[in-house]
Short mmCIF file of C-alpha atoms and ligand atoms in Angstrom, two decimals:
data_model
loop_
_atom_site.label_atom_id
_atom_site.label_comp_id
_atom_site.label_asym_id
_atom_site.label_seq_id
_atom_site.Cartn_x
_atom_site.Cartn_y
_atom_site.Cartn_z
CA MET O 983 36.67 100.50 13.60
CA SER O 984 35.31 96.94 13.55
CA ARG O 985 37.37 94.44 11.72
CA ILE O 986 34.05 93.42 9.77
CA ALA O 987 33.38 97.14 8.60
CA THR O 988 30.88 97.36 5.62
CA THR O 989 32.01 98.90 2.49
CA GLU O 990 29.43 100.21 -0.37
CA LYS O 991 30.48 97.56 -2.49
CA THR O 992 29.75 94.84 0.15
CA GLN O 993 26.49 96.45 0.87
CA GLU O 994 25.59 96.35 -2.91
CA TYR O 995 26.66 92.41 -3.00
CA LEU O 996 24.37 92.23 -0.07
CA GLU O 997 21.42 93.64 -1.52
CA ARG O 998 21.69 91.80 -4.77
CA TYR O 999 22.00 88.66 -2.61
CA ILE O 1000 18.96 89.32 -0.63
CA ASN O 1001 16.95 90.43 -3.50
CA GLY O 1002 17.80 86.62 -5.17
CA VAL O 1003 16.75 85.08 -1.56
CA LYS O 1004 13.54 86.77 -2.01
CA LYS O 1005 12.80 85.79 -5.21
CA ARG O 1006 13.29 82.24 -4.86
CA ASN O 1007 11.36 82.09 -1.92
CA PRO O 1008 8.35 84.40 -2.37
CA GLY O 1009 6.41 85.27 0.70
CA GLU O 1010 8.71 83.63 3.27
CA THR O 1011 9.26 86.59 5.41
CA GLU O 1012 10.86 85.14 8.59
CA PHE O 1013 13.14 82.99 6.09
CA HIS O 1014 13.96 86.36 4.29
CA GLN O 1015 14.57 88.17 7.89
CA ALA O 1016 16.72 85.06 9.01
CA VAL O 1017 18.98 85.07 5.98
CA TYR O 1018 19.44 88.79 5.97
CA GLU O 1019 20.37 88.89 9.82
CA VAL O 1020 23.13 86.57 9.01
CA ALA O 1021 24.21 87.90 5.58
CA GLN O 1022 24.84 91.41 6.90
CA SER O 1023 27.49 89.89 9.01
CA ILE O 1024 28.92 87.41 6.26
CA PHE O 1025 29.79 89.43 3.54
CA PRO O 1026 31.90 91.85 5.13
CA TYR O 1027 33.73 89.09 6.55
CA ILE O 1028 34.09 87.48 3.11
CA ALA O 1029 34.91 90.54 1.23
CA ASP O 1030 38.46 89.65 0.70
CA LYS O 1031 37.89 86.08 0.61
CA PRO O 1032 36.72 85.48 -3.15
CA HIS O 1033 36.92 81.65 -3.18
CA TYR O 1034 33.61 81.88 -0.82
CA HIS O 1035 31.93 83.94 -3.79
CA GLU O 1036 33.39 81.77 -6.45
CA GLN O 1037 31.97 78.78 -4.64
CA GLN O 1038 28.62 80.42 -4.19
CA ILE O 1039 28.90 79.21 -0.43
CA MET O 1040 26.21 81.98 0.86
CA GLU O 1041 23.96 81.15 -2.04
CA ARG O 1042 24.22 77.14 -1.13
CA LEU O 1043 23.64 77.83 2.53
CA ALA O 1044 20.12 79.81 1.78
CA GLU O 1045 18.91 76.82 -0.18
CA PRO O 1046 18.28 73.79 2.04
CA ASP O 1047 19.32 70.49 1.22
CA ARG O 1048 15.78 69.65 0.98
CA VAL O 1049 12.10 70.35 2.42
CA ILE O 1050 9.99 67.49 3.20
CA SER O 1051 6.38 68.00 3.45
CA PHE O 1052 3.68 65.66 4.02
CA ARG O 1053 0.04 65.05 5.42
CA VAL O 1054 -0.64 64.03 8.85
CA CYS O 1055 -4.01 62.41 9.26
CA TRP O 1056 -5.30 61.55 12.78
CA ALA O 1057 -8.77 60.98 14.51
CA ASP O 1058 -9.96 63.41 17.60
CA ASP O 1059 -11.68 62.01 20.51
CA ASN O 1060 -15.11 62.41 18.85
CA GLY O 1061 -14.09 60.18 15.56
CA ASN O 1062 -13.70 63.28 13.63
CA ILE O 1063 -10.90 62.86 10.91
CA ARG O 1064 -8.49 65.85 11.32
CA VAL O 1065 -5.73 66.88 8.64
CA ASN O 1066 -2.60 68.95 9.36
CA ARG O 1067 0.73 69.24 7.48
CA GLY O 1068 4.14 68.17 8.72
CA TYR O 1069 7.51 69.32 7.34
CA ARG O 1070 11.21 68.40 8.01
CA VAL O 1071 13.69 71.18 6.53
CA GLN O 1072 17.16 69.46 6.14
CA ASN O 1073 19.07 72.49 5.79
CA ASN O 1074 22.76 71.59 5.70
CA ASN O 1075 24.81 68.76 6.91
CA ALA O 1076 28.21 69.55 6.00
CA ILE O 1077 29.68 69.17 9.58
CA GLY O 1078 27.32 66.63 10.80
CA PRO O 1079 23.93 64.73 10.64
CA TYR O 1080 21.03 67.12 10.58
CA LYS O 1081 19.91 68.12 14.06
CA GLY O 1082 17.23 70.61 15.35
CA GLY O 1083 13.75 70.42 16.90
CA ILE O 1084 10.01 69.89 16.11
CA ARG O 1085 7.67 72.53 16.62
CA PHE O 1086 4.03 72.03 17.03
CA HIS O 1087 2.04 75.42 16.70
CA PRO O 1088 -0.53 76.56 14.53
CA SER O 1089 1.92 79.46 13.30
CA VAL O 1090 4.08 76.77 11.82
CA THR O 1091 4.78 77.30 8.11
CA GLN O 1092 7.41 76.46 5.54
CA SER O 1093 8.90 79.89 6.09
CA VAL O 1094 9.00 79.55 9.85
CA LEU O 1095 10.76 76.10 9.45
CA LYS O 1096 13.23 77.16 6.81
CA PHE O 1097 14.32 80.23 8.94
CA LEU O 1098 14.77 77.97 12.08
CA ALA O 1099 16.98 75.17 10.12
CA PHE O 1100 18.91 77.75 8.61
CA GLU O 1101 19.68 79.50 12.01
CA GLN O 1102 20.27 76.08 13.48
CA THR O 1103 23.16 75.23 10.95
CA PHE O 1104 25.13 78.16 12.26
CA LYS O 1105 24.22 77.38 16.16
CA ASN O 1106 25.20 73.91 15.81
CA SER O 1107 28.49 74.74 14.27
CA LEU O 1108 28.80 77.23 17.37
CA THR O 1109 28.63 74.59 19.77
CA GLY O 1110 31.81 72.80 18.12
CA LEU O 1111 30.05 69.38 18.12
CA PRO O 1112 29.54 67.32 14.79
CA MET O 1113 25.87 68.62 14.12
CA GLY O 1114 24.37 69.80 11.02
CA GLY O 1115 21.01 72.12 10.70
CA GLY O 1116 17.38 71.17 10.41
CA LYS O 1117 13.80 71.76 11.91
CA GLY O 1118 10.53 70.20 11.59
CA GLY O 1119 7.26 70.40 12.98
CA ALA O 1120 3.29 70.77 11.92
CA ASP O 1121 0.76 73.21 12.09
CA PHE O 1122 -0.93 71.33 14.96
CA ASN O 1123 -2.05 73.04 18.18
CA PRO O 1124 -1.53 70.61 20.84
CA LYS O 1125 -3.75 73.39 23.40
CA GLY O 1126 -6.71 71.75 24.57
CA LYS O 1127 -6.01 68.55 22.93
CA SER O 1128 -6.30 65.25 24.95
CA ASP O 1129 -3.49 62.76 25.81
CA SER O 1130 -4.97 60.61 23.42
CA GLU O 1131 -5.34 62.89 20.55
CA VAL O 1132 -1.77 64.25 21.21
CA MET O 1133 -0.49 60.55 20.97
CA ARG O 1134 -2.58 59.86 18.06
CA PHE O 1135 -1.40 62.95 16.25
CA CYS O 1136 2.56 61.92 17.34
CA GLN O 1137 1.99 58.66 16.03
CA SER O 1138 0.89 59.87 12.74
CA PHE O 1139 3.50 62.40 12.45
CA ILE O 1140 6.44 59.82 12.88
CA THR O 1141 4.68 57.37 10.75
CA GLU O 1142 5.91 59.61 7.78
CA LEU O 1143 8.84 61.37 9.30
CA TYR O 1144 10.55 57.98 10.58
CA ARG O 1145 11.70 57.21 6.77
CA HIS O 1146 13.66 60.50 6.70
CA ILE O 1147 15.45 60.47 9.99
CA GLY O 1148 18.24 58.11 11.71
CA GLU O 1149 20.76 58.59 14.30
CA ASP O 1150 23.38 58.89 11.65
CA THR O 1151 21.01 60.85 9.13
CA ASP O 1152 18.96 63.57 10.93
CA ILE O 1153 18.00 63.64 14.85
CA PRO O 1154 15.01 65.85 15.86
CA ALA O 1155 14.27 67.24 19.44
CA GLY O 1156 11.68 69.30 21.19
CA ASP O 1157 10.59 72.99 20.49
CA ILE O 1158 7.55 75.01 21.05
CA GLY O 1159 4.57 72.49 21.63
CA VAL O 1160 6.93 69.52 21.84
CA GLY O 1161 8.33 68.26 25.23
CA ALA O 1162 8.82 64.78 26.96
CA ARG O 1163 5.28 63.70 26.64
CA GLU O 1164 5.52 64.36 22.85
CA ILE O 1165 9.07 63.11 22.29
CA GLY O 1166 7.97 59.98 24.26
CA TYR O 1167 5.00 59.28 21.95
CA MET O 1168 7.28 59.98 18.95
CA PHE O 1169 9.95 57.89 20.03
CA GLY O 1170 7.76 54.85 20.81
CA GLN O 1171 6.37 55.12 17.30
CA TYR O 1172 9.61 55.11 15.89
CA LYS O 1173 10.89 52.23 17.72
CA ARG O 1174 7.64 50.05 17.04
CA ILE O 1175 8.00 50.72 13.06
CA THR O 1176 11.59 50.01 12.83
CA ASN O 1177 12.28 47.70 15.56
CA ARG O 1178 15.44 49.58 16.37
CA PHE O 1179 16.38 51.19 19.82
CA VAL O 1180 18.56 53.86 18.62
CA GLY O 1181 19.52 57.57 19.31
CA VAL O 1182 17.12 58.94 16.95
CA LEU O 1183 15.58 61.51 18.95
CA THR O 1184 16.89 63.80 21.77
CA GLY O 1185 14.82 65.13 24.84
CA LYS O 1186 14.11 61.57 25.51
CA GLY O 1187 13.18 60.22 29.25
CA LEU O 1188 15.70 59.35 31.47
CA GLU O 1189 14.17 55.65 31.38
CA PHE O 1190 14.80 55.25 27.76
CA GLY O 1191 18.19 57.06 26.87
CA GLY O 1192 17.53 60.83 27.60
CA SER O 1193 20.35 62.79 29.14
CA LEU O 1194 20.20 64.50 32.63
CA ILE O 1195 19.88 68.31 32.25
CA ARG O 1196 18.74 68.22 28.84
CA THR O 1197 15.37 69.91 29.97
CA GLU O 1198 17.34 72.74 31.76
CA ALA O 1199 20.15 73.31 29.27
CA THR O 1200 18.37 75.79 27.04
CA GLY O 1201 17.36 78.16 29.66
CA TYR O 1202 20.46 77.82 31.74
CA GLY O 1203 22.57 78.15 28.57
CA THR O 1204 20.87 81.41 27.92
CA VAL O 1205 21.86 82.87 31.47
CA TYR O 1206 25.56 81.38 31.20
CA MET O 1207 25.76 83.59 27.98
CA LEU O 1208 24.45 86.51 29.82
CA GLU O 1209 26.78 86.10 32.88
CA ASN O 1210 29.72 85.62 30.49
CA MET O 1211 28.77 89.07 28.54
CA MET O 1212 28.17 90.58 31.80
CA GLN O 1213 31.46 89.38 33.46
CA HIS O 1214 33.42 90.50 30.02
CA ALA O 1215 31.89 93.96 30.53
CA GLY O 1216 33.06 93.91 34.34
CA ASN O 1217 29.44 93.17 35.52
CA SER O 1218 27.41 90.27 36.83
CA VAL O 1219 23.74 89.05 36.95
CA ASP O 1220 23.83 89.37 40.56
CA GLY O 1221 21.28 92.14 41.71
CA LYS O 1222 19.78 92.72 38.28
CA THR O 1223 16.22 92.98 37.68
CA VAL O 1224 15.12 90.66 34.72
CA ALA O 1225 12.13 90.46 32.51
CA ILE O 1226 11.40 86.93 30.80
CA SER O 1227 8.82 86.25 28.34
CA GLY O 1228 7.47 82.86 27.95
CA SER O 1229 6.75 80.39 30.61
CA GLY O 1230 7.67 76.91 28.80
CA ASN O 1231 10.98 75.15 28.96
CA VAL O 1232 13.35 77.58 27.86
CA ALA O 1233 11.67 80.70 30.12
CA THR O 1234 11.20 78.75 33.35
CA TYR O 1235 14.84 77.35 33.59
CA ALA O 1236 16.29 80.60 32.37
CA ALA O 1237 14.32 82.01 35.45
CA GLU O 1238 15.62 79.19 37.87
CA LYS O 1239 19.19 80.30 36.97
CA VAL O 1240 18.71 83.92 37.38
CA ILE O 1241 17.63 83.40 40.57
CA GLN O 1242 20.60 80.94 41.28
CA LEU O 1243 22.78 83.73 40.42
CA GLY O 1244 21.01 86.50 42.62
CA GLY O 1245 19.10 88.38 39.80
CA LYS O 1246 15.39 89.06 40.48
CA VAL O 1247 13.00 87.62 37.97
CA VAL O 1248 9.90 90.05 37.68
CA THR O 1249 8.07 88.76 34.60
CA LEU O 1250 6.83 85.67 32.79
CA SER O 1251 4.27 85.09 30.08
CA ASP O 1252 2.21 83.04 27.62
CA SER O 1253 0.29 83.78 24.38
CA SER O 1254 -2.74 85.18 26.93
CA GLY O 1255 -0.55 88.00 28.50
CA PHE O 1256 2.14 88.45 31.32
CA VAL O 1257 2.54 88.46 35.03
CA TYR O 1258 4.50 91.05 36.73
CA ASP O 1259 5.84 90.54 40.31
CA SER O 1260 7.38 93.33 42.12
CA GLU O 1261 8.58 91.20 44.86
CA GLY O 1262 10.37 88.86 42.32
CA ILE O 1263 9.41 85.47 41.06
CA ASP O 1264 11.33 83.17 43.84
CA THR O 1265 11.85 79.38 43.69
CA GLU O 1266 8.44 78.82 45.24
CA LYS O 1267 6.35 80.60 42.63
CA LEU O 1268 8.28 79.25 39.88
CA ALA O 1269 7.90 75.69 40.85
CA TYR O 1270 4.12 76.41 40.83
CA VAL O 1271 4.43 77.84 37.41
CA ILE O 1272 6.34 74.70 36.29
CA ASP O 1273 3.64 72.45 37.40
CA LEU O 1274 0.94 74.89 36.01
CA LYS O 1275 2.37 74.70 32.56
CA THR O 1276 3.80 71.12 32.40
CA VAL O 1277 1.39 69.18 34.45
CA LYS O 1278 -1.81 71.24 34.52
CA ARG O 1279 -1.26 72.67 31.09
CA GLY O 1280 -2.94 75.85 32.35
CA ARG O 1281 -2.79 79.77 31.57
CA ILE O 1282 -0.09 81.94 33.22
CA SER O 1283 -2.99 84.22 34.47
CA VAL O 1284 -3.92 81.30 37.00
CA ALA O 1285 -0.45 82.14 38.97
CA ALA O 1286 -1.58 85.46 39.43
CA GLU O 1287 -4.87 84.23 41.11
CA GLU O 1288 -2.48 82.28 43.53
CA PHE O 1289 0.09 84.90 44.60
CA PRO O 1290 -1.26 88.28 45.84
CA SER O 1291 2.23 90.03 44.70
CA MET O 1292 1.65 89.09 40.98
CA GLU O 1293 -0.27 91.05 38.56
CA PHE O 1294 -1.86 89.77 35.33
CA HIS O 1295 -1.84 91.99 32.30
CA GLU O 1296 -4.00 90.51 29.48
CA GLY O 1297 -2.94 90.43 25.90
CA LYS O 1298 0.54 92.22 26.43
CA ARG O 1299 4.00 91.49 26.17
CA PRO O 1300 6.47 92.21 29.10
CA TRP O 1301 8.63 94.78 27.92
CA ALA O 1302 7.13 98.02 29.50
CA ALA O 1303 8.81 97.03 32.76
CA SER O 1304 11.80 98.93 33.94
CA VAL O 1305 14.34 96.42 34.18
CA ASP O 1306 18.08 95.88 33.77
CA VAL O 1307 18.06 92.70 31.67
CA VAL O 1308 15.62 91.06 29.23
CA LEU O 1309 15.51 87.24 28.18
CA PRO O 1310 13.12 86.86 25.35
CA CYS O 1311 12.02 83.01 25.99
CA ALA O 1312 8.95 82.81 23.96
CA THR O 1313 8.94 82.93 20.18
CA GLN O 1314 9.98 84.79 17.14
CA ASN O 1315 9.47 88.46 16.64
CA GLU O 1316 8.40 89.30 19.98
CA ILE O 1317 10.29 92.26 20.52
CA SER O 1318 9.54 95.11 18.22
CA THR O 1319 11.44 98.49 17.78
CA ASP O 1320 9.08 100.43 19.77
CA ASP O 1321 9.38 97.75 22.64
CA ALA O 1322 13.34 98.31 22.29
CA THR O 1323 12.89 102.19 22.68
CA LYS O 1324 10.93 101.67 25.56
CA LEU O 1325 12.99 99.19 27.28
CA LEU O 1326 16.12 101.48 26.51
CA SER O 1327 14.52 104.59 28.25
CA ASN O 1328 13.73 102.43 31.25
CA GLY O 1329 17.81 101.69 31.45
CA LEU O 1330 18.08 98.20 29.70
CA ILE O 1331 21.76 97.01 29.99
CA ALA O 1332 21.67 93.44 28.73
CA VAL O 1333 19.77 91.03 26.31
CA SER O 1334 20.17 87.38 26.03
CA GLU O 1335 17.80 85.52 23.70
CA GLY O 1336 16.22 82.04 24.85
CA ALA O 1337 13.92 82.01 21.87
CA ASN O 1338 14.82 81.80 18.19
CA MET O 1339 14.98 85.44 16.42
CA PRO O 1340 12.74 86.94 19.11
CA THR O 1341 14.14 90.55 18.15
CA GLU O 1342 13.04 92.46 15.15
CA ILE O 1343 16.11 93.50 12.99
CA ASP O 1344 15.78 97.23 13.77
CA ALA O 1345 15.34 96.54 17.37
CA ILE O 1346 18.56 94.76 17.26
CA LYS O 1347 20.09 97.74 16.01
CA ALA O 1348 18.63 100.10 18.39
CA PHE O 1349 19.98 97.88 21.25
CA GLN O 1350 23.71 97.85 19.62
CA ALA O 1351 23.58 101.52 18.68
CA ALA O 1352 22.77 102.10 22.53
CA GLY O 1353 25.79 99.85 23.68
CA VAL O 1354 23.46 97.11 25.17
CA LEU O 1355 25.09 94.02 25.57
CA TYR O 1356 23.12 91.78 23.05
CA ALA O 1357 23.54 87.91 22.64
CA PRO O 1358 21.65 86.46 19.45
CA SER O 1359 20.01 83.41 19.74
CA LYS O 1360 22.29 81.24 17.84
CA ALA O 1361 24.78 81.80 20.45
CA ALA O 1362 22.32 82.35 23.49
CA ASN O 1363 20.39 79.38 23.27
CA ALA O 1364 22.71 76.91 21.92
CA GLY O 1365 22.97 75.32 25.23
CA GLY O 1366 19.92 73.07 24.38
CA VAL O 1367 21.04 71.49 21.43
CA ALA O 1368 24.76 71.11 22.88
CA VAL O 1369 23.36 68.71 25.72
CA SER O 1370 21.18 67.06 23.02
CA GLY O 1371 24.59 66.69 20.96
CA LEU O 1372 25.84 65.15 24.59
CA GLU O 1373 22.78 62.88 24.46
CA MET O 1374 23.58 61.32 21.10
CA SER O 1375 27.17 60.61 22.17
CA GLN O 1376 25.73 58.80 25.44
CA ASN O 1377 23.20 56.99 23.31
CA SER O 1378 26.13 55.74 20.74
CA ALA O 1379 28.26 54.57 23.34
CA ARG O 1380 25.25 53.27 25.57
CA ILE O 1381 26.58 55.15 28.68
CA SER O 1382 25.25 57.87 30.90
CA TRP O 1383 27.19 60.76 32.01
CA SER O 1384 26.53 61.84 35.62
CA GLU O 1385 24.61 65.27 36.28
CA ASP O 1386 28.14 66.88 37.50
CA GLU O 1387 30.00 65.93 34.21
CA LEU O 1388 27.01 67.57 32.13
CA GLN O 1389 26.61 70.75 34.34
CA LYS O 1390 30.43 71.21 33.45
CA LEU O 1391 30.16 70.62 30.01
CA LEU O 1392 27.23 72.85 29.39
CA SER O 1393 29.00 75.61 31.24
CA SER O 1394 32.19 75.38 29.17
CA THR O 1395 30.33 75.08 26.09
CA MET O 1396 28.56 78.42 26.69
CA LYS O 1397 31.89 79.83 27.63
CA ASP O 1398 33.45 78.91 24.59
CA ILE O 1399 30.49 79.99 22.39
CA HIS O 1400 30.97 83.29 24.38
CA ASP O 1401 34.81 83.53 23.42
CA LYS O 1402 34.03 82.74 19.99
CA CYS O 1403 32.02 85.58 19.78
CA VAL O 1404 34.69 87.86 21.19
CA GLN O 1405 37.24 86.11 18.92
CA TYR O 1406 35.39 87.04 15.86
CA GLY O 1407 33.23 90.41 16.88
CA GLN O 1408 35.66 92.60 19.02
CA GLY O 1409 36.53 95.78 17.38
CA GLU O 1410 39.39 97.80 17.52
CA ASN O 1411 37.64 99.67 20.39
CA GLY O 1412 37.17 96.69 22.48
CA LYS O 1413 33.45 96.53 22.13
CA VAL O 1414 31.87 93.12 21.07
CA ASP O 1415 29.34 92.77 18.38
CA TYR O 1416 28.13 89.43 19.33
CA LEU O 1417 25.91 89.02 16.53
CA ALA O 1418 28.32 89.52 13.80
CA GLY O 1419 31.15 87.25 16.12
CA ALA O 1420 28.27 84.40 16.04
CA ASN O 1421 27.50 84.63 12.79
CA VAL O 1422 30.82 84.47 11.31
CA ALA O 1423 32.14 81.93 13.83
CA GLY O 1424 29.33 79.68 13.05
CA PHE O 1425 29.80 80.19 9.30
CA ALA O 1426 33.74 79.75 9.10
CA LYS O 1427 33.35 75.97 10.15
CA VAL O 1428 30.43 75.00 7.88
CA ALA O 1429 31.62 77.04 4.86
CA ASP O 1430 35.02 75.58 4.96
CA ALA O 1431 33.63 71.89 5.28
CA MET O 1432 31.34 72.77 2.21
CA MET O 1433 34.70 74.04 0.18
CA ALA O 1434 36.17 70.55 0.99
CA TYR O 1435 33.35 68.65 -0.58
CA GLY O 1436 33.49 70.71 -3.91
CA VAL O 1437 30.48 71.04 -5.91
CA VAL O 1438 28.09 69.02 -4.21
P1 NDP Q 2544 7.33 75.93 24.96
O1 NDP Q 2544 6.12 75.27 24.13
O2 NDP Q 2544 7.68 75.11 26.20
O3 NDP Q 2544 6.93 77.20 25.65
C1 NDP Q 2544 6.77 78.24 24.76
C2 NDP Q 2544 6.47 79.59 25.65
O4 NDP Q 2544 6.32 80.72 24.75
C3 NDP Q 2544 4.90 79.35 26.25
O5 NDP Q 2544 4.91 79.82 27.23
C4 NDP Q 2544 4.10 79.92 25.09
O6 NDP Q 2544 2.80 80.37 25.54
C5 NDP Q 2544 4.89 81.17 24.40
N1 NDP Q 2544 4.38 81.35 23.03
C6 NDP Q 2544 4.66 80.53 22.11
N2 NDP Q 2544 4.33 81.27 21.01
C7 NDP Q 2544 3.69 82.58 21.50
C8 NDP Q 2544 3.27 83.44 20.62
N3 NDP Q 2544 3.07 83.63 19.41
N4 NDP Q 2544 2.93 84.71 21.48
C9 NDP Q 2544 3.09 84.87 22.79
N5 NDP Q 2544 3.64 83.61 23.28
C10 NDP Q 2544 3.92 82.40 22.89
O7 NDP Q 2544 8.65 76.02 24.01
P2 NDP Q 2544 10.12 76.23 24.50
O8 NDP Q 2544 10.15 77.07 25.70
O9 NDP Q 2544 10.92 75.19 24.17
O10 NDP Q 2544 10.63 77.30 23.14
C11 NDP Q 2544 10.55 78.64 23.47
C12 NDP Q 2544 11.46 79.52 22.45
O11 NDP Q 2544 12.98 79.10 22.59
C13 NDP Q 2544 11.31 79.18 20.97
O12 NDP Q 2544 11.54 80.31 20.03
C14 NDP Q 2544 12.28 77.62 20.59
O13 NDP Q 2544 12.49 77.75 19.27
C15 NDP Q 2544 13.25 78.41 21.49
N6 NDP Q 2544 14.59 77.31 21.38
C16 NDP Q 2544 14.02 75.99 22.45
C17 NDP Q 2544 14.73 74.72 22.62
C18 NDP Q 2544 14.44 73.98 23.51
O14 NDP Q 2544 15.25 73.22 23.95
N7 NDP Q 2544 13.24 73.77 23.90
C19 NDP Q 2544 16.41 75.14 22.17
C20 NDP Q 2544 16.45 76.35 21.35
C21 NDP Q 2544 15.74 77.27 21.38
P3 NDP Q 2544 1.62 79.37 25.40
O15 NDP Q 2544 1.61 78.35 26.56
O16 NDP Q 2544 0.14 80.23 25.46
O17 NDP Q 2544 1.44 78.68 23.98
#
């Protein structure tokens, strides 16, 4: 029996708690889903720890410290005035300053950012570094915008956000739609307004305080987590066939690491569809895709026009492929229960989540019931924020660490995260529930810090 088994009474508390969260946050379905996913591991864990209940720790964790929402006005290239909505959700700073990315995508809402900030709190705790959880963004679509439009948007966004962030307060980074270009524009505007050169953003260019391997860290870390899980189960990535979704920062560097470890990547995707390559996407094809997506800002279908072995499947996700491993690296809720059933019938053995909350709750349950090795995003994609934490340290000390040192730190951090999941998630039958392990390990540190502060 798992050490964190659910009793009827615990289930009752859990349902009451979730109903309360739904009532206080109407219509915020992504936020409800994220809180439920965590709470179903935490309630069994705290069943015999009444102090957490008495101090309402779970209720306090599901109420962000603050949610800042603001207007972002900017002028497009034709002189039209455009209005977007910007946000920063500062969820919890019990163990360090708020830290988490900024997302620019039309699907951004308060619910999406609250779910991401909530998840980030546990993820940052898991890294072992002193970072609280936050997340921000705007419903701005950078696709099809000129560089000047993106620059004006970023400048307007930071002109409001700058007063809420700081190197010891809240340190944003990139996320969907926010890469090196956007971070550069935002850092430039922050410096201009405040006249301070400080580590207020991570993911910066190497010329102005960025860290080596930050770009690669999330994707590499996702595959390190996979390899650690496989090795723990007496297996390895070598020789496995892997389906990856997305073709952005996380997806492409996850693909690079799979190739380095001897795996065969057969898919990549974007919001228009996916490419399947029966011969495998090798380093040459991957370099083409990275240039296509980051420099030319083109669509993934163009890669299929370039390489005869690639087929483009319009409007579809890559989960019908027959593969050993799946790395969802695009967005939330991209693997449904039907997708999970199909993947399982095709012989899936492992999932490591590069994207945040990419798997629906029932699909996770299906994976776990089938004995698939399943690494949840808060563990599997923590490598990015871990290296961001190292960027903060380098900025504070005004030094730069070598690539070799940082590679070692990333790999050892992912091993530590894996081992924490095993410590908290291993049942008496030896099977590891990585979801419960990650949730409980992330929770324990934050909750104990909150207890130490009293009622604040
Ligand atoms: P990018 O913007 O670099 O890439 C996102 C990729 O996902 C693109 O290929 C994009 O396609 C695709 N995508 C986005 N939204 C959708 C959608 N609704 N449906 C289908 N495809 C979609 O983002 P990142 O690689 O940085 O982020 C990907 C995921 O990883 C996110 O969940 C993010 O929160 C998570 N993450 C990122 C970290 C980082 O360091 N960057 C750290 C930890 C987690 P298209 O080009 O068509 O938009």
